[in-house]
Amino acid sequence: MAGKNLDAVRESYAASARGDIEGILALLAPDARWTEMAGFPYAGTYVGREEVLNGVFSRLGGEWADYRADPEEYVDGGDTIVVIGFYSGVYRATGKAMRVRFTHVWKLRDGVAVSFEQFTDTALVAEALSA
């Protein structure tokens, strides 16, 4: 039986697949820390839903066509959920496609995310960005 935290993270990826950004942000605590990996185009730590929306999701939506984060595996560690999957999309400025493996580490408290950290092959993403 999946735990409350795992269910919440699964719903976040389901919202993403539907293009429901508000559904993704709903998982986040008001002061959640969202960290994009160094070397990723949106590298850094964003605090709170508004920073995550403006620093990550608005940029993804504007700069990429058909951007997706498709989970393949969920590892339920209780308050820590690890998600392994693939990013895909086409960078609009170059027309180049990418498919890149990711690992996401979520820390939750009672079904609410307090932190998110991304791990991915930033060199493969950079290839899509380069002219």
PDB file of C-alpha atoms in Angstrom:
ATOM      1  CA  MET A   1       0.000   0.000   0.000  1.00  0.00           C
ATOM      2  CA  ALA A   2       1.446   3.330  -1.081  1.00  0.00           C
ATOM      3  CA  GLY A   3       1.959   5.941   1.600  1.00  0.00           C
ATOM      4  CA  LYS A   4       0.514   9.443   1.660  1.00  0.00           C
ATOM      5  CA  ASN A   5       3.824  10.967   0.565  1.00  0.00           C
ATOM      6  CA  LEU A   6       4.232   8.591  -2.375  1.00  0.00           C
ATOM      7  CA  ASP A   7       0.651   9.239  -3.485  1.00  0.00           C
ATOM      8  CA  ALA A   8       1.247  12.998  -3.364  1.00  0.00           C
ATOM      9  CA  VAL A   9       4.399  12.753  -5.494  1.00  0.00           C
ATOM     10  CA  ARG A  10       2.681  10.452  -8.001  1.00  0.00           C
ATOM     11  CA  GLU A  11      -0.142  12.994  -8.318  1.00  0.00           C
ATOM     12  CA  SER A  12       2.413  15.748  -9.009  1.00  0.00           C
ATOM     13  CA  TYR A  13       3.773  13.822 -12.021  1.00  0.00           C
ATOM     14  CA  ALA A  14       0.217  13.055 -13.175  1.00  0.00           C
ATOM     15  CA  ALA A  15      -0.519  16.806 -13.008  1.00  0.00           C
ATOM     16  CA  SER A  16       2.640  17.464 -15.018  1.00  0.00           C
ATOM     17  CA  ALA A  17       1.554  14.979 -17.699  1.00  0.00           C
ATOM     18  CA  ARG A  18      -1.778  16.849 -17.937  1.00  0.00           C
ATOM     19  CA  GLY A  19      -0.011  20.210 -18.214  1.00  0.00           C
ATOM     20  CA  ASP A  20      -1.525  21.236 -14.869  1.00  0.00           C
ATOM     21  CA  ILE A  21       1.168  23.465 -13.368  1.00  0.00           C
ATOM     22  CA  GLU A  22      -1.085  24.469 -10.448  1.00  0.00           C
ATOM     23  CA  GLY A  23      -1.446  20.765  -9.661  1.00  0.00           C
ATOM     24  CA  ILE A  24       2.325  20.422  -9.470  1.00  0.00           C
ATOM     25  CA  LEU A  25       2.728  23.504  -7.295  1.00  0.00           C
ATOM     26  CA  ALA A  26      -0.057  22.334  -4.962  1.00  0.00           C
ATOM     27  CA  LEU A  27       2.300  19.643  -3.621  1.00  0.00           C
ATOM     28  CA  LEU A  28       4.790  22.265  -2.414  1.00  0.00           C
ATOM     29  CA  ALA A  29       4.882  23.758   1.057  1.00  0.00           C
ATOM     30  CA  PRO A  30       4.779  27.585   0.956  1.00  0.00           C
ATOM     31  CA  ASP A  31       8.501  27.667   1.839  1.00  0.00           C
ATOM     32  CA  ALA A  32       9.570  24.569  -0.110  1.00  0.00           C
ATOM     33  CA  ARG A  33      13.106  24.576  -1.515  1.00  0.00           C
ATOM     34  CA  TRP A  34      13.329  23.437  -5.170  1.00  0.00           C
ATOM     35  CA  THR A  35      16.877  22.806  -6.451  1.00  0.00           C
ATOM     36  CA  GLU A  36      17.736  22.459 -10.128  1.00  0.00           C
ATOM     37  CA  MET A  37      21.148  20.869 -10.683  1.00  0.00           C
ATOM     38  CA  ALA A  38      24.247  22.966 -11.379  1.00  0.00           C
ATOM     39  CA  GLY A  39      24.792  22.987 -15.138  1.00  0.00           C
ATOM     40  CA  PHE A  40      21.061  22.724 -15.875  1.00  0.00           C
ATOM     41  CA  PRO A  41      19.656  25.797 -17.697  1.00  0.00           C
ATOM     42  CA  TYR A  42      17.602  26.770 -14.624  1.00  0.00           C
ATOM     43  CA  ALA A  43      20.250  25.839 -12.035  1.00  0.00           C
ATOM     44  CA  GLY A  44      19.771  27.144  -8.538  1.00  0.00           C
ATOM     45  CA  THR A  45      17.474  26.880  -5.557  1.00  0.00           C
ATOM     46  CA  TYR A  46      14.039  28.446  -5.657  1.00  0.00           C
ATOM     47  CA  VAL A  47      12.073  28.989  -2.452  1.00  0.00           C
ATOM     48  CA  GLY A  48       8.290  28.913  -2.475  1.00  0.00           C
ATOM     49  CA  ARG A  49       5.719  28.270  -5.148  1.00  0.00           C
ATOM     50  CA  GLU A  50       6.056  31.630  -6.908  1.00  0.00           C
ATOM     51  CA  GLU A  51       9.834  31.309  -7.339  1.00  0.00           C
ATOM     52  CA  VAL A  52       9.431  27.737  -8.606  1.00  0.00           C
ATOM     53  CA  LEU A  53       6.732  28.839 -11.047  1.00  0.00           C
ATOM     54  CA  ASN A  54       8.739  31.802 -12.372  1.00  0.00           C
ATOM     55  CA  GLY A  55      12.210  30.262 -12.230  1.00  0.00           C
ATOM     56  CA  VAL A  56      11.370  26.803 -13.562  1.00  0.00           C
ATOM     57  CA  PHE A  57       7.926  26.069 -14.955  1.00  0.00           C
ATOM     58  CA  SER A  58       7.259  29.332 -16.807  1.00  0.00           C
ATOM     59  CA  ARG A  59      10.649  29.014 -18.474  1.00  0.00           C
ATOM     60  CA  LEU A  60      10.130  25.357 -19.361  1.00  0.00           C
ATOM     61  CA  GLY A  61       6.767  26.156 -20.917  1.00  0.00           C
ATOM     62  CA  GLY A  62       8.120  29.066 -22.930  1.00  0.00           C
ATOM     63  CA  GLU A  63      11.447  27.627 -24.061  1.00  0.00           C
ATOM     64  CA  TRP A  64      10.542  23.982 -24.767  1.00  0.00           C
ATOM     65  CA  ALA A  65       7.988  22.263 -26.969  1.00  0.00           C
ATOM     66  CA  ASP A  66       6.502  19.001 -25.713  1.00  0.00           C
ATOM     67  CA  TYR A  67       8.619  19.107 -22.541  1.00  0.00           C
ATOM     68  CA  ARG A  68       7.910  16.108 -20.336  1.00  0.00           C
ATOM     69  CA  ALA A  69       9.194  14.550 -17.127  1.00  0.00           C
ATOM     70  CA  ASP A  70       8.166  10.899 -17.373  1.00  0.00           C
ATOM     71  CA  PRO A  71       8.716   8.831 -14.231  1.00  0.00           C
ATOM     72  CA  GLU A  72       9.629   5.165 -14.615  1.00  0.00           C
ATOM     73  CA  GLU A  73      10.228   4.191 -11.007  1.00  0.00           C
ATOM     74  CA  TYR A  74       9.261   5.464  -7.575  1.00  0.00           C
ATOM     75  CA  VAL A  75      11.230   4.530  -4.473  1.00  0.00           C
ATOM     76  CA  ASP A  76       9.193   5.021  -1.301  1.00  0.00           C
ATOM     77  CA  GLY A  77      11.433   5.920   1.602  1.00  0.00           C
ATOM     78  CA  GLY A  78       8.629   7.307   3.745  1.00  0.00           C
ATOM     79  CA  ASP A  79       9.472  11.003   4.110  1.00  0.00           C
ATOM     80  CA  THR A  80      11.895  10.729   1.167  1.00  0.00           C
ATOM     81  CA  ILE A  81      10.582   9.727  -2.255  1.00  0.00           C
ATOM     82  CA  VAL A  82      13.000   9.120  -5.119  1.00  0.00           C
ATOM     83  CA  VAL A  83      11.724   9.245  -8.693  1.00  0.00           C
ATOM     84  CA  ILE A  84      13.719   7.954 -11.663  1.00  0.00           C
ATOM     85  CA  GLY A  85      12.688   8.725 -15.214  1.00  0.00           C
ATOM     86  CA  PHE A  86      13.350  10.670 -18.410  1.00  0.00           C
ATOM     87  CA  TYR A  87      13.022  14.260 -19.529  1.00  0.00           C
ATOM     88  CA  SER A  88      12.166  14.864 -23.162  1.00  0.00           C
ATOM     89  CA  GLY A  89      11.342  17.847 -25.293  1.00  0.00           C
ATOM     90  CA  VAL A  90      12.450  20.100 -28.125  1.00  0.00           C
ATOM     91  CA  TYR A  91      14.281  23.326 -27.343  1.00  0.00           C
ATOM     92  CA  ARG A  92      12.411  25.943 -29.363  1.00  0.00           C
ATOM     93  CA  ALA A  93      15.426  28.195 -30.081  1.00  0.00           C
ATOM     94  CA  THR A  94      17.452  25.409 -31.719  1.00  0.00           C
ATOM     95  CA  GLY A  95      14.793  22.877 -32.757  1.00  0.00           C
ATOM     96  CA  LYS A  96      16.909  20.175 -31.106  1.00  0.00           C
ATOM     97  CA  ALA A  97      15.309  17.325 -29.195  1.00  0.00           C
ATOM     98  CA  MET A  98      16.600  15.742 -26.023  1.00  0.00           C
ATOM     99  CA  ARG A  99      15.877  12.662 -23.965  1.00  0.00           C
ATOM    100  CA  VAL A 100      17.735  12.684 -20.668  1.00  0.00           C
ATOM    101  CA  ARG A 101      17.618  10.456 -17.597  1.00  0.00           C
ATOM    102  CA  PHE A 102      16.746  12.125 -14.275  1.00  0.00           C
ATOM    103  CA  THR A 103      16.563  11.330 -10.612  1.00  0.00           C
ATOM    104  CA  HIS A 104      14.436  13.503  -8.350  1.00  0.00           C
ATOM    105  CA  VAL A 105      14.678  13.417  -4.568  1.00  0.00           C
ATOM    106  CA  TRP A 106      11.607  14.695  -2.734  1.00  0.00           C
ATOM    107  CA  LYS A 107      11.430  15.332   1.017  1.00  0.00           C
ATOM    108  CA  LEU A 108       7.896  15.473   2.369  1.00  0.00           C
ATOM    109  CA  ARG A 109       6.031  16.039   5.603  1.00  0.00           C
ATOM    110  CA  ASP A 110       2.457  14.744   5.795  1.00  0.00           C
ATOM    111  CA  GLY A 111       1.979  14.692   2.026  1.00  0.00           C
ATOM    112  CA  VAL A 112       3.489  18.148   1.450  1.00  0.00           C
ATOM    113  CA  ALA A 113       6.879  18.624  -0.228  1.00  0.00           C
ATOM    114  CA  VAL A 114       9.405  20.642   1.758  1.00  0.00           C
ATOM    115  CA  SER A 115      12.216  20.094  -0.745  1.00  0.00           C
ATOM    116  CA  PHE A 116      12.965  18.807  -4.229  1.00  0.00           C
ATOM    117  CA  GLU A 117      16.387  18.142  -5.727  1.00  0.00           C
ATOM    118  CA  GLN A 118      17.097  17.297  -9.359  1.00  0.00           C
ATOM    119  CA  PHE A 119      19.938  15.135 -10.690  1.00  0.00           C
ATOM    120  CA  THR A 120      20.376  14.812 -14.463  1.00  0.00           C
ATOM    121  CA  ASP A 121      22.923  14.671 -17.280  1.00  0.00           C
ATOM    122  CA  THR A 122      23.297  18.392 -17.868  1.00  0.00           C
ATOM    123  CA  ALA A 123      25.685  17.857 -20.818  1.00  0.00           C
ATOM    124  CA  LEU A 124      22.918  16.155 -22.797  1.00  0.00           C
ATOM    125  CA  VAL A 125      20.541  19.013 -22.016  1.00  0.00           C
ATOM    126  CA  ALA A 126      23.211  21.537 -23.075  1.00  0.00           C
ATOM    127  CA  GLU A 127      23.492  19.780 -26.449  1.00  0.00           C
ATOM    128  CA  ALA A 128      19.852  20.617 -27.162  1.00  0.00           C
ATOM    129  CA  LEU A 129      20.472  24.261 -26.234  1.00  0.00           C
ATOM    130  CA  SER A 130      23.517  24.714 -28.451  1.00  0.00           C
ATOM    131  CA  ALA A 131      23.077  26.085 -31.967  1.00  0.00           C
TER     132      ALA A 131
END
